[in-house]
PDB file of C-alpha atoms in Angstrom:
ATOM      1  CA  MET A   1      85.030  91.588 110.950  1.00 49.00           C
ATOM      2  CA  LYS A   2      87.046  88.868 110.391  1.00 50.00           C
ATOM      3  CA  TYR A   3      83.992  87.412 108.148  1.00 53.00           C
ATOM      4  CA  ILE A   4      83.857  90.078 105.909  1.00 51.00           C
ATOM      5  CA  ILE A   5      88.188  90.071 105.643  1.00 53.00           C
ATOM      6  CA  ARG A   6      87.817  86.963 104.816  1.00 54.00           C
ATOM      7  CA  LEU A   7      84.631  87.240 102.085  1.00 52.00           C
ATOM      8  CA  ILE A   8      86.605  89.747 100.515  1.00 54.00           C
ATOM      9  CA  TRP A   9      89.536  87.158 100.352  1.00 52.00           C
ATOM     10  CA  LYS A  10      87.874  84.021  98.833  1.00 56.00           C
ATOM     11  CA  ALA A  11      86.494  86.393  96.508  1.00 54.00           C
ATOM     12  CA  LEU A  12      89.796  87.603  95.226  1.00 52.00           C
ATOM     13  CA  HIS A  13      91.449  84.439  94.719  1.00 53.00           C
ATOM     14  CA  SER A  14      87.898  83.019  93.104  1.00 52.00           C
ATOM     15  CA  ARG A  15      87.956  81.982  89.738  1.00 46.00           C
ATOM     16  CA  LYS A  16      84.515  82.887  89.265  1.00 45.00           C
ATOM     17  CA  ASN A  17      82.711  85.629  88.563  1.00 40.00           C
ATOM     18  CA  PHE A  18      81.070  87.083  91.631  1.00 37.00           C
ATOM     19  CA  ASN A  19      78.050  89.282  91.228  1.00 33.00           C
ATOM     20  CA  LEU A  20      79.182  90.852  94.510  1.00 33.00           C
ATOM     21  CA  ARG A  21      78.970  94.935  94.521  1.00 33.00           C
ATOM     22  CA  LEU A  22      82.420  95.370  95.690  1.00 35.00           C
ATOM     23  CA  TYR A  23      83.055  98.930  97.492  1.00 38.00           C
ATOM     24  CA  TRP A  24      87.484  98.632  98.104  1.00 38.00           C
ATOM     25  CA  MET A  25      87.232 101.304 100.564  1.00 40.00           C
ATOM     26  CA  GLY A  26      90.498 100.943 101.688  1.00 39.00           C
ATOM     27  CA  MET A  27      91.882  99.001  98.440  1.00 41.00           C
ATOM     28  CA  ARG A  28      96.227  99.280  99.584  1.00 39.00           C
ATOM     29  CA  LEU A  29      97.622 100.616  96.269  1.00 39.00           C
ATOM     30  CA  ILE A  30     100.901 100.181  97.992  1.00 37.00           C
ATOM     31  CA  SER A  31     101.205  96.786  99.227  1.00 37.00           C
ATOM     32  CA  SER A  32      98.465  94.370  96.872  1.00 41.00           C
ATOM     33  CA  PRO A  33     100.195  91.592  95.433  1.00 38.00           C
ATOM     34  CA  TYR A  34      97.450  92.581  92.585  1.00 41.00           C
ATOM     35  CA  ASN A  35      98.529  95.790  92.799  1.00 43.00           C
ATOM     36  CA  SER A  36     102.096  94.686  92.875  1.00 39.00           C
ATOM     37  CA  ARG A  37     103.213  97.784  90.406  1.00 40.00           C
ATOM     38  CA  PHE A  38     102.692 100.425  93.050  1.00 39.00           C
ATOM     39  CA  SER A  39     106.557 100.611  95.810  1.00 38.00           C
ATOM     40  CA  ILE A  40     106.081  99.977  98.997  1.00 36.00           C
ATOM     41  CA  LYS A  41     106.365 103.212 100.734  1.00 43.00           C
ATOM     42  CA  SER A  42     107.527 104.423 104.256  1.00 39.00           C
ATOM     43  CA  LYS A  43     104.470 103.446 106.886  1.00 45.00           C
ATOM     44  CA  ALA A  44     105.208 106.945 108.347  1.00 32.00           C
ATOM     45  CA  ALA A  45     104.453 108.397 105.132  1.00 48.00           C
ATOM     46  CA  THR A  46     100.843 110.301 105.056  1.00 79.00           C
ATOM     47  CA  GLU A  47      98.437 108.782 103.921  1.00 89.00           C
ATOM     48  CA  LYS A  48      96.132 110.076 101.059  1.00 92.00           C
ATOM     49  CA  VAL A  49      93.331 108.675  99.419  1.00 92.00           C
ATOM     50  CA  ALA A  50      92.172 108.353  95.556  1.00 94.00           C
ATOM     51  CA  ILE A  51      88.388 107.876  95.105  1.00 94.00           C
ATOM     52  CA  SER A  52      87.144 107.521  91.651  1.00 95.00           C
ATOM     53  CA  LEU A  53      84.081 109.125  90.367  1.00 95.00           C
ATOM     54  CA  SER A  54      82.281 107.343  87.855  1.00 95.00           C
ATOM     55  CA  VAL A  55      79.331 109.542  86.051  1.00 95.00           C
ATOM     56  CA  HIS A  56      76.746 108.875  83.687  1.00 95.00           C
ATOM     57  CA  ASN A  57      73.338 111.494  83.735  1.00 94.00           C
ATOM     58  CA  ALA A  58      73.973 111.600  87.630  1.00 94.00           C
ATOM     59  CA  GLU A  59      71.942 114.930  87.418  1.00 94.00           C
ATOM     60  CA  LYS A  60      69.603 114.001  90.364  1.00 91.00           C
ATOM     61  CA  TRP A  61      72.113 112.303  93.312  1.00 90.00           C
ATOM     62  CA  ILE A  62      75.398 114.096  92.225  1.00 95.00           C
ATOM     63  CA  GLN A  63      75.532 117.152  94.356  1.00 95.00           C
ATOM     64  CA  GLN A  64      75.007 115.545  97.322  1.00 93.00           C
ATOM     65  CA  THR A  65      77.612 112.794  96.361  1.00 93.00           C
ATOM     66  CA  LEU A  66      79.798 115.612  95.816  1.00 96.00           C
ATOM     67  CA  GLU A  67      78.883 117.335  98.789  1.00 95.00           C
ATOM     68  CA  SER A  68      79.392 114.115 101.297  1.00 93.00           C
ATOM     69  CA  VAL A  69      83.149 113.346  99.917  1.00 95.00           C
ATOM     70  CA  LYS A  70      83.775 116.652 100.302  1.00 96.00           C
ATOM     71  CA  LYS A  71      82.711 117.194 103.833  1.00 95.00           C
ATOM     72  CA  GLN A  72      85.124 114.482 104.855  1.00 95.00           C
ATOM     73  CA  THR A  73      87.135 113.804 108.483  1.00 95.00           C
ATOM     74  CA  PHE A  74      89.999 112.751 106.677  1.00 95.00           C
ATOM     75  CA  GLN A  75      91.259 115.330 104.040  1.00 95.00           C
ATOM     76  CA  ASN A  76      93.925 114.141 102.230  1.00 95.00           C
ATOM     77  CA  TRP A  77      92.542 112.882  99.790  1.00 96.00           C
ATOM     78  CA  VAL A  78      91.239 113.474  95.441  1.00 96.00           C
ATOM     79  CA  LEU A  79      88.039 112.476  93.510  1.00 97.00           C
ATOM     80  CA  TYR A  80      89.085 111.780  90.530  1.00 97.00           C
ATOM     81  CA  ILE A  81      85.771 111.965  88.595  1.00 97.00           C
ATOM     82  CA  HIS A  82      84.972 110.834  85.372  1.00 97.00           C
ATOM     83  CA  ASP A  83      81.843 112.046  83.022  1.00 96.00           C
ATOM     84  CA  ASP A  84      81.115 109.527  81.044  1.00 93.00           C
ATOM     85  CA  GLY A  85      79.112 110.890  78.362  1.00 92.00           C
ATOM     86  CA  SER A  86      76.218 112.611  79.900  1.00 94.00           C
ATOM     87  CA  SER A  87      73.512 114.469  77.948  1.00 94.00           C
ATOM     88  CA  ASP A  88      72.349 115.676  81.233  1.00 96.00           C
ATOM     89  CA  THR A  89      73.475 118.693  83.445  1.00 97.00           C
ATOM     90  CA  SER A  90      75.905 116.785  85.750  1.00 96.00           C
ATOM     91  CA  PRO A  91      78.851 117.665  83.595  1.00 96.00           C
ATOM     92  CA  ALA A  92      77.737 121.532  84.722  1.00 97.00           C
ATOM     93  CA  ILE A  93      76.845 120.387  87.665  1.00 97.00           C
ATOM     94  CA  ILE A  94      79.843 118.937  89.004  1.00 97.00           C
ATOM     95  CA  GLN A  95      82.655 122.234  87.523  1.00 97.00           C
ATOM     96  CA  GLU A  96      80.081 124.515  88.834  1.00 97.00           C
ATOM     97  CA  PHE A  97      80.856 122.640  92.820  1.00 97.00           C
ATOM     98  CA  ILE A  98      84.434 121.888  92.596  1.00 96.00           C
ATOM     99  CA  GLY A  99      85.485 125.568  91.811  1.00 95.00           C
ATOM    100  CA  ASN A 100      88.712 125.838  91.761  1.00 94.00           C
ATOM    101  CA  ASP A 101      89.540 122.981  94.043  1.00 96.00           C
ATOM    102  CA  GLN A 102      92.989 120.725  93.669  1.00 95.00           C
ATOM    103  CA  ARG A 103      91.336 117.604  94.824  1.00 96.00           C
ATOM    104  CA  PHE A 104      88.974 117.395  92.425  1.00 97.00           C
ATOM    105  CA  GLN A 105      89.197 116.474  89.400  1.00 97.00           C
ATOM    106  CA  PHE A 106      87.903 116.044  86.693  1.00 97.00           C
ATOM    107  CA  PHE A 107      87.421 114.160  83.221  1.00 97.00           C
ATOM    108  CA  GLN A 108      84.875 114.370  80.562  1.00 95.00           C
ATOM    109  CA  ASN A 109      84.476 111.288  77.630  1.00 91.00           C
ATOM    110  CA  PRO A 110      82.892 111.956  74.431  1.00 86.00           C
ATOM    111  CA  THR A 111      81.172 108.010  74.375  1.00 88.00           C
ATOM    112  CA  PRO A 112      80.695 106.205  78.127  1.00 89.00           C
ATOM    113  CA  LYS A 113      83.697 103.790  77.931  1.00 92.00           C
ATOM    114  CA  GLY A 114      81.440 102.078  81.273  1.00 92.00           C
ATOM    115  CA  PRO A 115      82.563 102.370  85.127  1.00 92.00           C
ATOM    116  CA  TYR A 116      85.098  99.615  84.886  1.00 92.00           C
ATOM    117  CA  GLU A 117      87.452 101.546  81.996  1.00 94.00           C
ATOM    118  CA  ASN A 118      86.931 104.833  83.841  1.00 93.00           C
ATOM    119  CA  HIS A 119      87.572 103.126  87.680  1.00 93.00           C
ATOM    120  CA  ASN A 120      91.090 101.843  86.041  1.00 93.00           C
ATOM    121  CA  ARG A 121      91.785 104.867  84.102  1.00 94.00           C
ATOM    122  CA  SER A 122      91.425 106.551  88.119  1.00 93.00           C
ATOM    123  CA  ARG A 123      93.868 103.600  89.601  1.00 92.00           C
ATOM    124  CA  ASP A 124      96.363 104.680  86.213  1.00 93.00           C
ATOM    125  CA  LEU A 125      96.152 107.892  87.023  1.00 93.00           C
ATOM    126  CA  ALA A 126      96.936 107.327  91.370  1.00 92.00           C
ATOM    127  CA  HIS A 127      99.506 105.452  90.011  1.00 89.00           C
ATOM    128  CA  ARG A 128     101.123 108.457  88.347  1.00 90.00           C
ATOM    129  CA  ASN A 129     100.550 109.989  91.328  1.00 84.00           C
ATOM    130  CA  GLY A 130     102.390 108.825  93.451  1.00 85.00           C
ATOM    131  CA  GLN A 131     102.147 109.952  96.714  1.00 85.00           C
ATOM    132  CA  ILE A 132      98.412 107.723  96.927  1.00 88.00           C
ATOM    133  CA  SER A 133      98.737 104.742  99.784  1.00 87.00           C
ATOM    134  CA  HIS A 134      94.588 103.527  99.242  1.00 89.00           C
ATOM    135  CA  PHE A 135      92.342 103.501  96.144  1.00 90.00           C
ATOM    136  CA  THR A 136      88.481 103.113  96.475  1.00 91.00           C
ATOM    137  CA  ILE A 137      85.211 103.672  94.835  1.00 92.00           C
ATOM    138  CA  ILE A 138      81.654 105.454  95.547  1.00 92.00           C
ATOM    139  CA  ASP A 139      78.894 106.040  92.577  1.00 90.00           C
ATOM    140  CA  HIS A 140      77.143 109.157  91.775  1.00 90.00           C
ATOM    141  CA  ASP A 141      74.702 107.809  93.199  1.00 87.00           C
ATOM    142  CA  ASP A 142      76.180 107.083  96.927  1.00 88.00           C
ATOM    143  CA  ILE A 143      76.151 109.658  99.532  1.00 86.00           C
ATOM    144  CA  ALA A 144      78.881 109.266 102.613  1.00 88.00           C
ATOM    145  CA  LEU A 145      78.698 109.712 105.558  1.00 88.00           C
ATOM    146  CA  PRO A 146      81.184 111.897 107.001  1.00 91.00           C
ATOM    147  CA  ASN A 147      83.846 109.793 108.784  1.00 91.00           C
ATOM    148  CA  TRP A 148      83.679 107.403 105.195  1.00 90.00           C
ATOM    149  CA  LEU A 149      86.972 107.187 104.126  1.00 92.00           C
ATOM    150  CA  ARG A 150      88.725 107.745 108.194  1.00 92.00           C
ATOM    151  CA  ARG A 151      86.610 104.626 109.877  1.00 90.00           C
ATOM    152  CA  SER A 152      87.965 102.654 106.230  1.00 89.00           C
ATOM    153  CA  LEU A 153      91.460 104.475 106.757  1.00 90.00           C
ATOM    154  CA  ARG A 154      91.579 102.971 110.574  1.00 89.00           C
ATOM    155  CA  ILE A 155      90.541  99.747 109.431  1.00 87.00           C
ATOM    156  CA  VAL A 156      92.652  98.670 107.478  1.00 86.00           C
ATOM    157  CA  ARG A 157      95.963  99.925 109.496  1.00 86.00           C
ATOM    158  CA  ASN A 158      94.247  97.783 112.593  1.00 87.00           C
ATOM    159  CA  SER A 159      93.793  94.478 110.626  1.00 83.00           C
ATOM    160  CA  GLY A 160      96.201  94.390 107.847  1.00 77.00           C
ATOM    161  CA  ALA A 161      92.954  94.282 105.459  1.00 75.00           C
ATOM    162  CA  LEU A 162      93.352  95.085 101.654  1.00 71.00           C
ATOM    163  CA  GLY A 163      90.007  96.822 101.175  1.00 71.00           C
ATOM    164  CA  VAL A 164      86.934  96.985 103.610  1.00 71.00           C
ATOM    165  CA  ARG A 165      83.480  97.174 102.369  1.00 65.00           C
ATOM    166  CA  PRO A 166      80.548  99.211 104.272  1.00 62.00           C
ATOM    167  CA  ILE A 167      77.512  98.099 105.451  1.00 57.00           C
ATOM    168  CA  ASN A 168      75.262 100.095 103.056  1.00 59.00           C
ATOM    169  CA  THR A 169      72.023 101.630 103.382  1.00 62.00           C
ATOM    170  CA  ARG A 170      69.272 101.247 100.995  1.00 63.00           C
ATOM    171  CA  VAL A 171      66.588 104.250 100.905  1.00 64.00           C
ATOM    172  CA  ASP A 172      64.175 104.290  98.860  1.00 64.00           C
ATOM    173  CA  GLU A 173      64.082 107.642  96.430  1.00 65.00           C
ATOM    174  CA  ASP A 174      60.662 107.909  96.753  1.00 68.00           C
ATOM    175  CA  ASN A 175      60.210 107.922 100.024  1.00 64.00           C
ATOM    176  CA  MET A 176      62.960 108.829 101.499  1.00 60.00           C
ATOM    177  CA  ARG A 177      62.636 106.048 103.821  1.00 63.00           C
ATOM    178  CA  GLU A 178      65.147 103.397 104.695  1.00 60.00           C
ATOM    179  CA  VAL A 179      64.717 100.117 103.256  1.00 56.00           C
ATOM    180  CA  TYR A 180      67.446  98.126 104.056  1.00 51.00           C
ATOM    181  CA  SER A 181      70.662  97.761 105.579  1.00 43.00           C
TER     182      SER A 181
END
C-alpha cells in the first residue's frame, strides 16, 4: 500500500506528463494542497462522496455501470453524470435508470467537451454542494464492486492518503473472461 501512495505522490509532484490511468477513488476535497479552495471540515462530519461519470456513446455498458454504483454498500454519495453529445441511446437509458433518485444528477452537453472538462465540472459541482468530503471518477464502461466506495474511504481514512487507485480487472468483452488484473 505504501508503494501505491508513494507512486501517486510522485506523479502529483512531477512536472512530467504521465500516461497513466489513475482513478482517484478517495481524493480528499478538504485537505489536499491541490484543492485548497475547499474548507477544512470536522472529521466527525458525515462523509459524502461525489462520483463523476463522463458518458459518450456508452449504451453497451452504461446500465451495468449505473447499477454497480447504485449497489454500493456505502450509500452516502452523489453521481454527476455528463452525457457528452452521445448519438446512441445512452441518454435515454440513463434517464430511465435514474428515475427520481436524487443521488443521480444528469447533465447533457449538446457538443462533446471531453472527459477532463466533464470531471472538472463535477468537481465544481461537488465544491458548490458544500457537503462533499471526497471525490472520485468512474468510467462509463467500469463496473464497481459493491464495497468499492467503503473500502476506498477506509484506506484514505487509515493512511491519510490523498487518493487510492484500485486494482482493476480487465475483461475481454467478446469472450467475457478476465484478461489481467
